[in-house]
Short mmCIF file of C-alpha atoms in Angstrom, two decimals:
data_model
loop_
_atom_site.label_atom_id
_atom_site.label_comp_id
_atom_site.label_asym_id
_atom_site.label_seq_id
_atom_site.Cartn_x
_atom_site.Cartn_y
_atom_site.Cartn_z
CA UNK A 1 -19.44 20.45 1.55
CA UNK A 2 -16.83 21.96 3.87
CA UNK A 3 -13.16 21.24 3.23
CA UNK A 4 -11.51 18.71 5.54
CA UNK A 5 -8.01 19.39 6.90
CA UNK A 6 -6.31 16.33 8.40
CA UNK A 7 -3.36 17.63 10.43
CA UNK A 8 -0.19 16.46 12.13
CA UNK A 9 -0.48 12.73 11.40
CA UNK A 10 2.44 10.74 12.70
CA UNK A 11 2.65 9.27 9.21
CA UNK A 12 0.76 9.85 5.96
CA UNK A 13 1.18 7.21 3.25
CA UNK A 14 1.00 9.34 0.13
CA UNK A 15 0.78 8.33 -3.52
CA UNK A 16 3.92 7.37 -5.42
CA UNK A 17 3.98 9.26 -8.72
CA UNK A 18 1.19 7.15 -10.20
CA UNK A 19 2.44 5.56 -13.42
CA UNK A 20 -0.77 3.81 -14.45
CA UNK A 21 0.46 0.33 -13.58
CA UNK A 22 0.34 -1.88 -10.47
CA UNK A 23 3.45 -2.14 -8.33
CA UNK A 24 5.82 -5.07 -8.80
CA UNK A 25 8.95 -6.43 -7.13
CA UNK A 26 10.98 -3.72 -5.33
CA UNK A 27 8.30 -1.10 -5.90
CA UNK A 28 5.87 -3.15 -3.80
CA UNK A 29 8.18 -2.70 -0.81
CA UNK A 30 8.35 1.08 -1.16
CA UNK A 31 6.08 3.62 0.53
CA UNK A 32 5.97 7.40 0.30
CA UNK A 33 5.90 8.13 4.04
CA UNK A 34 5.35 11.73 5.14
CA UNK A 35 5.95 12.42 8.84
CA UNK A 36 3.95 15.16 10.55
CA UNK A 37 1.79 14.80 7.47
CA UNK A 38 -1.41 16.55 6.53
CA UNK A 39 -4.10 16.24 3.86
CA UNK A 40 -6.39 18.94 2.47
CA UNK A 41 -9.68 17.64 1.01
CA UNK A 42 -12.13 19.79 -0.92
CA UNK A 43 -15.31 18.93 -2.84
CA UNK A 44 -14.68 15.26 -2.18
CA UNK A 45 -11.23 15.35 -3.78
CA UNK A 46 -7.70 15.28 -2.38
CA UNK A 47 -6.25 18.71 -3.12
CA UNK A 48 -2.88 18.43 -1.41
CA UNK A 49 -0.78 15.95 0.59
CA UNK A 50 2.39 17.00 2.38
CA UNK A 51 3.88 18.04 5.68
CA UNK A 52 1.74 20.16 7.96
CA UNK A 53 4.10 23.08 7.42
CA UNK A 54 3.67 22.85 3.65
CA UNK A 55 -0.11 22.73 3.82
CA UNK A 56 -0.37 25.59 6.31
CA UNK A 57 1.66 27.71 3.92
CA UNK A 58 -0.85 27.00 1.15
CA UNK A 59 -4.15 26.80 3.04
CA UNK A 60 -3.45 28.65 6.28
CA UNK A 61 -5.81 31.48 5.43
CA UNK A 62 -8.66 28.99 4.97
CA UNK A 63 -8.27 26.84 8.07
CA UNK A 64 -11.32 28.36 9.78
CA UNK A 65 -13.63 27.30 6.95
CA UNK A 66 -12.51 23.65 7.16
CA UNK A 67 -13.39 20.75 9.43
CA UNK A 68 -10.05 20.12 11.10
CA UNK A 69 -9.17 16.57 12.18
CA UNK A 70 -6.28 16.27 14.63
CA UNK A 71 -4.41 13.11 13.64
CA UNK A 72 -1.51 13.38 16.07
CA UNK A 73 -0.09 9.98 16.90
CA UNK A 74 -2.09 8.35 14.11
CA UNK A 75 -1.49 6.87 10.67
CA UNK A 76 -3.25 8.08 7.50
CA UNK A 77 -3.57 5.75 4.51
CA UNK A 78 -5.70 5.40 1.41
CA UNK A 79 -9.03 3.66 1.88
CA UNK A 80 -8.53 -0.09 1.66
CA UNK A 81 -9.71 -1.93 -1.46
CA UNK A 82 -11.04 -5.50 -1.40
CA UNK A 83 -10.84 -6.96 -4.93
CA UNK A 84 -12.48 -10.37 -4.38
CA UNK A 85 -15.68 -10.88 -2.38
CA UNK A 86 -18.87 -12.90 -2.59
CA UNK A 87 -20.74 -10.08 -0.89
CA UNK A 88 -24.32 -10.77 -1.98
CA UNK A 89 -25.58 -14.06 -0.58
CA UNK A 90 -27.91 -15.47 2.03
CA UNK A 91 -27.30 -17.84 4.89
CA UNK A 92 -24.34 -19.13 6.87
CA UNK A 93 -22.44 -22.44 6.98
CA UNK A 94 -21.03 -22.76 10.47
CA UNK A 95 -21.98 -26.46 10.45
CA UNK A 96 -19.32 -27.01 7.78
CA UNK A 97 -16.72 -25.42 10.03
CA UNK A 98 -17.38 -28.19 12.52
CA UNK A 99 -17.22 -30.79 9.73
CA UNK A 100 -13.78 -29.55 8.62
CA UNK A 101 -12.54 -29.63 12.21
CA UNK A 102 -13.57 -33.29 12.17
CA UNK A 103 -11.55 -34.06 9.07
CA UNK A 104 -13.83 -33.39 6.07
CA UNK A 105 -12.25 -31.56 3.14
CA UNK A 106 -13.72 -28.60 1.25
CA UNK A 107 -14.39 -30.70 -1.86
CA UNK A 108 -15.86 -33.60 0.15
CA UNK A 109 -18.36 -31.24 1.76
CA UNK A 110 -19.30 -29.67 -1.59
CA UNK A 111 -19.67 -33.03 -3.35
CA UNK A 112 -22.04 -34.13 -0.56
CA UNK A 113 -24.36 -31.20 -1.31
CA UNK A 114 -22.82 -28.65 1.06
CA UNK A 115 -20.40 -25.85 0.29
CA UNK A 116 -21.36 -23.60 -2.59
CA UNK A 117 -24.48 -25.71 -3.20
CA UNK A 118 -25.77 -24.93 0.31
CA UNK A 119 -25.37 -21.18 -0.17
CA UNK A 120 -26.96 -21.45 -3.61
CA UNK A 121 -30.07 -23.00 -2.09
CA UNK A 122 -30.31 -20.25 0.54
CA UNK A 123 -29.69 -17.49 -1.99
CA UNK A 124 -32.23 -18.85 -4.46
CA UNK A 125 -34.84 -18.82 -1.70
CA UNK A 126 -34.05 -15.26 -0.53
CA UNK A 127 -35.94 -12.26 -1.84
CA UNK A 128 -34.15 -9.29 -3.31
CA UNK A 129 -35.02 -7.31 -0.18
CA UNK A 130 -33.53 -9.98 2.08
CA UNK A 131 -30.33 -10.14 0.05
CA UNK A 132 -30.07 -6.35 0.12
CA UNK A 133 -30.46 -6.17 3.90
CA UNK A 134 -27.94 -8.91 4.66
CA UNK A 135 -25.40 -7.47 2.23
CA UNK A 136 -25.85 -3.90 3.50
CA UNK A 137 -24.92 -5.05 7.00
CA UNK A 138 -21.81 -6.77 5.66
CA UNK A 139 -20.83 -3.55 3.89
CA UNK A 140 -21.17 -1.65 7.17
CA UNK A 141 -18.69 -4.06 8.73
CA UNK A 142 -16.31 -3.62 5.82
CA UNK A 143 -16.50 0.14 6.29
CA UNK A 144 -15.70 -0.16 9.99
CA UNK A 145 -12.53 -1.99 8.98
CA UNK A 146 -11.39 0.79 6.66
CA UNK A 147 -12.56 -0.66 3.33
CA UNK A 148 -13.92 1.92 0.88
CA UNK A 149 -14.13 -0.12 -2.37
CA UNK A 150 -15.09 -3.78 -2.88
CA UNK A 151 -15.60 -6.16 -5.76
CA UNK A 152 -18.76 -8.29 -5.49
CA UNK A 153 -19.37 -11.50 -7.43
CA UNK A 154 -22.57 -13.30 -8.26
CA UNK A 155 -22.31 -17.08 -8.38
CA UNK A 156 -24.89 -18.34 -5.89
CA UNK A 157 -27.70 -18.63 -8.39
CA UNK A 158 -26.34 -20.66 -11.28
CA UNK A 159 -29.45 -19.74 -13.15
CA UNK A 160 -30.00 -16.46 -14.91
CA UNK A 161 -32.77 -15.20 -12.64
CA UNK A 162 -30.83 -15.45 -9.37
CA UNK A 163 -27.48 -14.42 -10.86
CA UNK A 164 -29.14 -11.25 -12.14
CA UNK A 165 -30.80 -10.75 -8.76
CA UNK A 166 -27.41 -10.82 -7.05
CA UNK A 167 -25.95 -8.36 -9.53
CA UNK A 168 -28.98 -6.08 -9.24
CA UNK A 169 -28.66 -6.03 -5.45
CA UNK A 170 -24.97 -5.18 -5.76
CA UNK A 171 -25.86 -2.37 -8.16
CA UNK A 172 -28.43 -0.94 -5.74
CA UNK A 173 -25.94 -1.16 -2.87
CA UNK A 174 -23.39 0.73 -4.95
CA UNK A 175 -25.90 3.57 -5.23
CA UNK A 176 -27.07 3.49 -1.62
CA UNK A 177 -24.02 2.62 0.48
CA UNK A 178 -20.86 4.74 0.89
CA UNK A 179 -18.64 1.88 -0.32
CA UNK A 180 -18.06 1.67 -4.08
CA UNK A 181 -18.98 -1.76 -5.48
CA UNK A 182 -17.45 -3.24 -8.63
CA UNK A 183 -19.51 -6.14 -10.00
CA UNK A 184 -18.42 -9.52 -11.40
CA UNK A 185 -20.61 -12.17 -13.04
CA UNK A 186 -19.72 -15.68 -11.85
CA UNK A 187 -22.38 -17.95 -13.24
CA UNK A 188 -19.65 -20.59 -13.54
CA UNK A 189 -19.02 -20.90 -9.80
CA UNK A 190 -19.91 -24.59 -9.64
CA UNK A 191 -21.98 -27.02 -11.69
CA UNK A 192 -25.51 -27.16 -10.22
CA UNK A 193 -26.85 -30.60 -9.24
CA UNK A 194 -29.33 -30.66 -12.12
CA UNK A 195 -26.39 -30.61 -14.59
CA UNK A 196 -24.11 -33.00 -12.69
CA UNK A 197 -24.28 -35.63 -15.44
CA UNK A 198 -23.76 -33.16 -18.29
CA UNK A 199 -21.41 -30.37 -17.28
CA UNK A 200 -20.86 -29.26 -20.88
CA UNK A 201 -24.57 -28.51 -21.15
CA UNK A 202 -24.27 -26.13 -18.21
CA UNK A 203 -21.21 -24.52 -19.77
CA UNK A 204 -23.27 -24.00 -22.94
CA UNK A 205 -26.03 -22.43 -20.84
CA UNK A 206 -23.59 -19.98 -19.28
CA UNK A 207 -22.08 -19.07 -22.66
CA UNK A 208 -25.18 -18.96 -24.85
CA UNK A 209 -27.79 -17.69 -22.42
CA UNK A 210 -26.35 -16.09 -19.29
CA UNK A 211 -23.37 -14.12 -20.57
CA UNK A 212 -25.28 -12.31 -23.36
CA UNK A 213 -28.08 -11.31 -20.97
CA UNK A 214 -25.68 -10.14 -18.25
CA UNK A 215 -23.66 -8.12 -20.75
CA UNK A 216 -26.83 -6.55 -22.16
CA UNK A 217 -27.94 -5.54 -18.66
CA UNK A 218 -24.72 -3.66 -17.92
CA UNK A 219 -24.78 -5.06 -14.38
CA UNK A 220 -21.32 -6.63 -14.50
CA UNK A 221 -17.85 -5.59 -15.59
CA UNK A 222 -16.00 -8.88 -15.11
CA UNK A 223 -16.60 -12.56 -15.85
CA UNK A 224 -15.15 -15.14 -13.44
CA UNK A 225 -14.94 -18.94 -13.41
CA UNK A 226 -13.88 -21.56 -10.84
CA UNK A 227 -11.25 -23.58 -12.72
CA UNK A 228 -10.73 -26.62 -10.49
CA UNK A 229 -10.79 -30.39 -10.82
CA UNK A 230 -14.36 -31.52 -10.19
CA UNK A 231 -15.72 -28.06 -11.07
CA UNK A 232 -14.74 -26.59 -14.46
CA UNK A 233 -11.87 -27.92 -16.55
CA UNK A 234 -9.27 -25.58 -18.08
CA UNK A 235 -10.89 -26.17 -21.48
CA UNK A 236 -14.37 -25.33 -20.21
CA UNK A 237 -13.03 -22.34 -18.29
CA UNK A 238 -11.32 -20.99 -21.39
CA UNK A 239 -14.56 -21.24 -23.38
CA UNK A 240 -16.43 -19.32 -20.67
CA UNK A 241 -13.79 -16.60 -20.34
CA UNK A 242 -13.40 -16.13 -24.10
CA UNK A 243 -17.18 -15.89 -24.47
CA UNK A 244 -17.27 -13.20 -21.82
CA UNK A 245 -14.52 -11.26 -23.59
CA UNK A 246 -16.56 -11.32 -26.79
CA UNK A 247 -19.32 -9.51 -24.89
CA UNK A 248 -16.97 -6.99 -23.22
CA UNK A 249 -16.70 -8.74 -19.84
CA UNK A 250 -13.11 -8.72 -18.58
CA UNK A 251 -11.86 -12.18 -17.52
CA UNK A 252 -10.98 -13.19 -13.97
CA UNK A 253 -10.34 -16.72 -12.73
CA UNK A 254 -10.42 -18.72 -9.50
CA UNK A 255 -7.20 -20.60 -10.18
CA UNK A 256 -5.20 -23.47 -8.66
CA UNK A 257 -6.86 -23.30 -5.25
CA UNK A 258 -7.15 -26.98 -4.34
CA UNK A 259 -4.56 -28.55 -6.64
CA UNK A 260 -2.34 -27.56 -9.60
CA UNK A 261 -4.72 -27.35 -12.55
CA UNK A 262 -3.14 -24.96 -15.09
CA UNK A 263 -5.30 -22.07 -13.84
CA UNK A 264 -2.44 -19.58 -13.69
CA UNK A 265 -1.35 -20.57 -17.19
CA UNK A 266 -4.91 -20.11 -18.45
CA UNK A 267 -5.14 -16.66 -16.84
CA UNK A 268 -2.03 -15.60 -18.77
CA UNK A 269 -3.27 -17.19 -21.99
CA UNK A 270 -6.62 -15.38 -22.02
CA UNK A 271 -5.20 -12.08 -20.71
CA UNK A 272 -7.14 -12.14 -17.44
CA UNK A 273 -7.13 -9.07 -15.23
CA UNK A 274 -6.35 -11.35 -12.29
CA UNK A 275 -5.93 -14.93 -11.20
CA UNK A 276 -7.15 -15.44 -7.65
CA UNK A 277 -6.28 -17.96 -4.90
CA UNK A 278 -3.18 -19.58 -6.53
CA UNK A 279 -2.37 -21.80 -3.54
CA UNK A 280 -1.13 -24.52 -5.89
CA UNK A 281 0.01 -22.46 -8.88
CA UNK A 282 2.93 -23.92 -10.81
CA UNK A 283 6.23 -22.11 -11.27
CA UNK A 284 5.53 -21.97 -15.00
CA UNK A 285 2.11 -20.46 -14.38
CA UNK A 286 3.58 -17.80 -12.10
CA UNK A 287 6.25 -17.02 -14.70
CA UNK A 288 3.58 -16.64 -17.39
CA UNK A 289 1.48 -14.38 -15.17
CA UNK A 290 4.47 -12.12 -14.53
CA UNK A 291 5.26 -12.01 -18.23
CA UNK A 292 1.67 -11.04 -19.15
CA UNK A 293 1.14 -8.67 -16.19
CA UNK A 294 -1.72 -10.71 -14.72
CA UNK A 295 -2.53 -9.65 -11.15
CA UNK A 296 -2.24 -12.31 -8.47
CA UNK A 297 -5.06 -11.77 -5.96
CA UNK A 298 -4.09 -13.76 -2.87
CA UNK A 299 -6.60 -14.83 -0.24
CA UNK A 300 -4.68 -16.00 2.85
CA UNK A 301 -7.82 -15.91 4.99
CA UNK A 302 -9.29 -18.73 2.92
CA UNK A 303 -6.22 -20.90 3.38
CA UNK A 304 -6.21 -20.03 7.10
CA UNK A 305 -9.87 -20.98 7.55
CA UNK A 306 -9.54 -24.17 5.51
CA UNK A 307 -6.39 -25.07 7.48
CA UNK A 308 -4.35 -25.24 4.28
CA UNK A 309 -0.94 -23.88 3.29
CA UNK A 310 -1.09 -20.32 1.95
CA UNK A 311 -0.11 -19.19 -1.52
CA UNK A 312 3.56 -18.36 -2.05
CA UNK A 313 3.18 -14.59 -1.96
CA UNK A 314 6.88 -14.04 -1.42
CA UNK A 315 7.79 -16.14 -4.43
CA UNK A 316 5.21 -14.44 -6.66
CA UNK A 317 6.42 -10.96 -5.79
CA UNK A 318 10.04 -11.97 -6.37
CA UNK A 319 9.03 -13.47 -9.73
CA UNK A 320 7.51 -10.16 -10.83
CA UNK A 321 3.79 -10.84 -10.36
CA UNK A 322 1.85 -7.76 -9.15
CA UNK A 323 0.17 -9.03 -5.98
CA UNK A 324 -3.04 -7.86 -4.30
CA UNK A 325 -4.77 -9.10 -1.14
CA UNK A 326 -8.44 -9.79 -0.45
CA UNK A 327 -10.72 -11.26 2.21
CA UNK A 328 -12.58 -13.57 -0.21
CA UNK A 329 -15.53 -12.73 2.04
CA UNK A 330 -17.95 -15.64 1.65
CA UNK A 331 -20.07 -17.82 3.96
CA UNK A 332 -18.10 -21.04 3.58
CA UNK A 333 -14.34 -20.72 3.23
CA UNK A 334 -13.65 -17.18 4.48
CA UNK A 335 -16.48 -15.60 6.51
CA UNK A 336 -14.62 -12.41 7.37
CA UNK A 337 -14.73 -8.73 6.44
CA UNK A 338 -11.40 -7.89 8.11
CA UNK A 339 -9.01 -6.89 5.37
CA UNK A 340 -6.59 -5.66 8.08
CA UNK A 341 -6.38 -9.24 9.41
CA UNK A 342 -5.76 -10.49 5.87
CA UNK A 343 -2.83 -8.07 5.73
CA UNK A 344 -1.54 -9.59 8.98
CA UNK A 345 -1.73 -13.03 7.37
CA UNK A 346 0.13 -11.73 4.33
CA UNK A 347 3.08 -11.04 6.61
CA UNK A 348 2.76 -14.05 8.90
CA UNK A 349 1.79 -16.73 6.37
CA UNK A 350 3.11 -15.55 2.98
CA UNK A 351 6.40 -13.86 3.79
CA UNK A 352 5.34 -10.38 2.72
CA UNK A 353 6.63 -7.20 4.35
CA UNK A 354 4.42 -4.59 6.06
CA UNK A 355 4.98 -2.21 3.14
CA UNK A 356 4.09 -4.89 0.59
CA UNK A 357 0.82 -5.85 2.27
CA UNK A 358 -0.26 -2.21 2.54
CA UNK A 359 0.39 -1.69 -1.17
CA UNK A 360 -1.33 -5.01 -1.91
CA UNK A 361 -4.50 -3.89 -0.09
CA UNK A 362 -4.60 -0.41 -1.62
CA UNK A 363 -3.00 0.53 -4.93
CA UNK A 364 -2.56 -3.00 -6.32
CA UNK A 365 -5.98 -4.11 -5.12
CA UNK A 366 -7.45 -1.18 -7.03
CA UNK A 367 -5.66 -2.24 -10.20
CA UNK A 368 -6.99 -5.78 -9.76
CA UNK A 369 -10.50 -4.40 -10.40
CA UNK A 370 -9.51 -1.73 -12.95
CA UNK A 371 -9.82 1.11 -10.46
CA UNK A 372 -6.13 1.96 -10.21
CA UNK A 373 -6.75 5.45 -11.57
CA UNK A 374 -9.36 6.39 -8.95
CA UNK A 375 -8.81 4.35 -5.78
CA UNK A 376 -6.05 2.99 -3.56
CA UNK A 377 -3.78 6.03 -3.43
CA UNK A 378 -3.63 9.35 -1.59
CA UNK A 379 -2.81 11.34 -4.70
CA UNK A 380 -3.80 14.87 -5.57
CA UNK A 381 -6.88 15.03 -7.76
CA UNK A 382 -8.24 11.65 -6.67
CA UNK A 383 -11.44 10.89 -4.83
CA UNK A 384 -10.84 11.45 -1.11
CA UNK A 385 -11.06 7.89 0.25
CA UNK A 386 -8.99 8.07 3.42
CA UNK A 387 -8.50 6.02 6.60
CA UNK A 388 -7.07 7.29 9.87
CA UNK A 389 -5.72 4.45 12.01
CA UNK A 390 -5.22 4.37 15.78
CA UNK A 391 -1.55 3.54 15.38
CA UNK A 392 1.50 5.79 14.94
CA UNK A 393 3.08 4.01 11.96
CA UNK A 394 2.38 1.50 9.21
CA UNK A 395 4.55 -1.16 10.86
CA UNK A 396 2.19 -1.36 13.84
CA UNK A 397 -0.72 -2.24 11.57
CA UNK A 398 0.93 -5.65 11.17
CA UNK A 399 2.82 -5.89 14.46
CA UNK A 400 -0.37 -5.58 16.52
CA UNK A 401 -2.15 -8.32 14.61
CA UNK A 402 -5.84 -9.19 14.80
CA UNK A 403 -6.76 -5.67 15.91
CA UNK A 404 -9.04 -3.28 14.06
CA UNK A 405 -7.08 -0.03 14.24
CA UNK A 406 -9.62 1.97 12.19
CA UNK A 407 -10.56 5.27 13.85
CA UNK A 408 -11.92 7.46 11.03
CA UNK A 409 -12.99 6.70 7.46
CA UNK A 410 -13.56 9.43 4.90
CA UNK A 411 -15.35 8.36 1.74
CA UNK A 412 -15.44 10.76 -1.22
CA UNK A 413 -14.72 13.64 1.15
CA UNK A 414 -17.37 12.74 3.74
CA UNK A 415 -16.66 11.33 7.21
CA UNK A 416 -18.57 8.03 7.41
CA UNK A 417 -16.77 6.42 10.37
CA UNK A 418 -15.65 8.43 13.40
CA UNK A 419 -14.12 7.11 16.59
CA UNK A 420 -14.51 3.57 15.26
CA UNK A 421 -18.31 3.92 14.86
CA UNK A 422 -20.55 4.55 11.87
CA UNK A 423 -21.61 8.15 11.51
#
């Protein structure tokens, strides 16, 4: 593998003396910006980041052996990290989009047999090969938008066979596709119709049957639950998360999305890696999350698509919660792979600054899936996951909203997107 020498970028966003923790408060608004910046990559690893003058002094005698990328007038950042997706599924739900435009709510659609139930039916009917093909295409679109690491949840099976099928497909995609995939078990996504009259029996099934088998398989790292009125109660959610912890699955939680329901408080109580959504999180819950260092993974695309108010990202950052951003890519409430657009929404809908949203989609997003030591930062010695954007500075990533600025993506030292197209 030839070295890669990225030269003369208008700006390089370099790592910030990695301390082993996500960024909070003022640190979220700070970037290490190097003008006329360059990056030397060798054997898939970032060897040096600095000004072009500095790197020429060190590597000038080796320039001819490297693939040189002229990045004049462009921005270089870490590869983007998406810490909350429902990547592996089958089918679409555009009919529900029309229903919401005509006044139906998310929960009304789900309680009538649509929503998550509709995707569950389609996913149960799909073969492993069909799920793989559909998900591979979604990953290609993520890559074209500068995303180099994603989290992928199960949750559209709600029986062991299909949940394992989703996780197995995600595992195969991790091996086959350039994007790294971190896997989360979410058997407790919703109560399936066959358990509607006895939700505790389904909770017992998840705890006693699914979690042990998933843990034994090694196919998942995290355990997630949808804590929401009409789905799983805080008490049920706690049982599920504690059971996962007993089997080595780190807890995550869909919290306070539709109404205040003590989800943020529960995330702090069980020591969750992250609480996600948080549109209706209480002030006390936010305070507890900050105190316990629970990541807040915010999904403004979901609020946007559901025509709801966004989470209070500004307030959470000011309160000391480490905040990350994600697409929540899924077929019902956020059918997008554009993490750059989610960053735009972070500024326009949640009061975050351009520096904060870039940190939230890179270094903090990596910490939200326990990858803060390997992804999300252009730091020497790390895997070379790099994006070159067709924009001269990080401010324009947000100023020119709704535009995919991705020109080149380098994954583990290999160019996988060039000129905005897959290589």
